[in-house]
PDB file of C-alpha atoms in Angstrom:
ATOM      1  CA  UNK P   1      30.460 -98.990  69.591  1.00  0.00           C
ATOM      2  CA  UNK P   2      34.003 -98.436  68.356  1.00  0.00           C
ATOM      3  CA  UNK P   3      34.178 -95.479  70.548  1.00  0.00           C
ATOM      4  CA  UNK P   4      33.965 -97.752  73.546  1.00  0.00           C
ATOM      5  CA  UNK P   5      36.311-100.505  72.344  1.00  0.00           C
ATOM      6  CA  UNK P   6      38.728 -97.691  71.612  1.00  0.00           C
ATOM      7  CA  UNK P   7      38.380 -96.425  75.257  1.00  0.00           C
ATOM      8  CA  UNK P   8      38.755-100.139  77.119  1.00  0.00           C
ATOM      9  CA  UNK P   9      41.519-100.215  74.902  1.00  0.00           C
ATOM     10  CA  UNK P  10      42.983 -97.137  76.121  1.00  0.00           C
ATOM     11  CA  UNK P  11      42.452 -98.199  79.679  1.00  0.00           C
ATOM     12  CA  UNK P  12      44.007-101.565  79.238  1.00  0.00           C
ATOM     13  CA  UNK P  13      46.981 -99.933  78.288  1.00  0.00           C
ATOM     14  CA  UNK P  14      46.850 -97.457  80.702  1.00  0.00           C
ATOM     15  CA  UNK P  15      46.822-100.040  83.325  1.00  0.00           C
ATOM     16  CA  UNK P  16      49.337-101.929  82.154  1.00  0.00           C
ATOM     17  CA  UNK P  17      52.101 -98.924  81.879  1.00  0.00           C
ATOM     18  CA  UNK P  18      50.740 -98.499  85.691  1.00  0.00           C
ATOM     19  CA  UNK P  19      51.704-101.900  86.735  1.00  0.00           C
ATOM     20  CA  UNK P  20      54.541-102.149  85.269  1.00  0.00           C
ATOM     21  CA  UNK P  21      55.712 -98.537  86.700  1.00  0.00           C
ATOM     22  CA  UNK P  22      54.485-100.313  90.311  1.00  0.00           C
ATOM     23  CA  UNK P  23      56.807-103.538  89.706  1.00  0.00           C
ATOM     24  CA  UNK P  24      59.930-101.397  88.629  1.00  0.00           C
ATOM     25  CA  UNK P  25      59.349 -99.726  91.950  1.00  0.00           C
ATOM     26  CA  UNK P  26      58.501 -96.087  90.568  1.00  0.00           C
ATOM     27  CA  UNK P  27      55.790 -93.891  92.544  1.00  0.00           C
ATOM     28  CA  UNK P  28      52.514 -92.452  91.912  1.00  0.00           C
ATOM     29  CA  UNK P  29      54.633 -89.041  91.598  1.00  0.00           C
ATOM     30  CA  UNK P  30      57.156 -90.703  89.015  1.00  0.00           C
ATOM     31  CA  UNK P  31      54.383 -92.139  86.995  1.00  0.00           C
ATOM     32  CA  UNK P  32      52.518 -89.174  86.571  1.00  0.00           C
ATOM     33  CA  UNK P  33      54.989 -87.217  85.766  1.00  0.00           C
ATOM     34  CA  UNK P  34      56.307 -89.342  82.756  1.00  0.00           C
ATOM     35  CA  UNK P  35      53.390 -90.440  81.607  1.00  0.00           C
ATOM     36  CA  UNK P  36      52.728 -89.423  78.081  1.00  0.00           C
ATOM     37  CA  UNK P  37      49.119 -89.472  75.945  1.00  0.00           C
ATOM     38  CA  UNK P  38      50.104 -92.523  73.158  1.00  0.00           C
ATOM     39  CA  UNK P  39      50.381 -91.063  69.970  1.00  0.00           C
ATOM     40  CA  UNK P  40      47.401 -92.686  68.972  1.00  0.00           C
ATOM     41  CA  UNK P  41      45.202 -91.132  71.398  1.00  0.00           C
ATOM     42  CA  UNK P  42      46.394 -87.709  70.241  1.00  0.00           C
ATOM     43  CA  UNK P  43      42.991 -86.409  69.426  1.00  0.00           C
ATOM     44  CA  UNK P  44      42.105 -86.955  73.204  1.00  0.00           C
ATOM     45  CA  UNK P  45      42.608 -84.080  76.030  1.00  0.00           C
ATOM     46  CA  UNK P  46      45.274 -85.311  78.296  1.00  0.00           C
ATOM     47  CA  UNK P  47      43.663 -85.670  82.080  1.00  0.00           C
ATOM     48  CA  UNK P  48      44.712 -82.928  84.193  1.00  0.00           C
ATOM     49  CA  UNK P  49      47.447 -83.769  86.676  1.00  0.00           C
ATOM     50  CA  UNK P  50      45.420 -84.154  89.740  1.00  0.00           C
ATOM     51  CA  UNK P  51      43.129 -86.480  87.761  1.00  0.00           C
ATOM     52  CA  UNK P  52      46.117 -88.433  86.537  1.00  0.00           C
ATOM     53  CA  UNK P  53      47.567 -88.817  89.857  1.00  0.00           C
ATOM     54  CA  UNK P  54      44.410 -90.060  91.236  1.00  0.00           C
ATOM     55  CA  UNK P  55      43.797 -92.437  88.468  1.00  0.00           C
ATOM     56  CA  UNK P  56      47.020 -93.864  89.014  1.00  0.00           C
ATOM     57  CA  UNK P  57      46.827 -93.977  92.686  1.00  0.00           C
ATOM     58  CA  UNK P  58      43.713 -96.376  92.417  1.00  0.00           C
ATOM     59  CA  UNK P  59      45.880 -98.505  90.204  1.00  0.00           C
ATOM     60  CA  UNK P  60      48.621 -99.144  92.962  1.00  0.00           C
ATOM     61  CA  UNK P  61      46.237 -99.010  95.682  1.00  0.00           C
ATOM     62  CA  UNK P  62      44.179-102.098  93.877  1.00  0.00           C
ATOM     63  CA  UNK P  63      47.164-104.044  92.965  1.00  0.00           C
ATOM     64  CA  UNK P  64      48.255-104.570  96.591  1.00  0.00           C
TER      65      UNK P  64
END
């Protein structure tokens, strides 16, 4: 079970680094590109660029 609150909690944070990246204006491309695994999540594989991207791109395209 604490594998599972540990990954919504990953996610919620995730999202909210999206959304704030969307209100400062910055693009799918920008995101992904800075986007950095938090340090507490450093036993985790970071998702592959294309999978980032995507991931992201859901984000934005929800929050319109």
């Amino acid at each position: 079970m604490a594998d599972l609150r540990e990954y919504a909690e990953f996610n919620k944070e995730f999202l909210a680094v999206v959304r704030e990246a969307k209100k400062a204006g910055k693009s799918v491309d920008d995101v992904a590109k800075t986007w950095k695994m938090p340090a507490k999540y450093t036993g985790y594989g970071a998702p592959q660029e294309a999978r980032l991207k995507a991931n992201i791109q859901v984000i934005y395209d929800e929050l319109k």
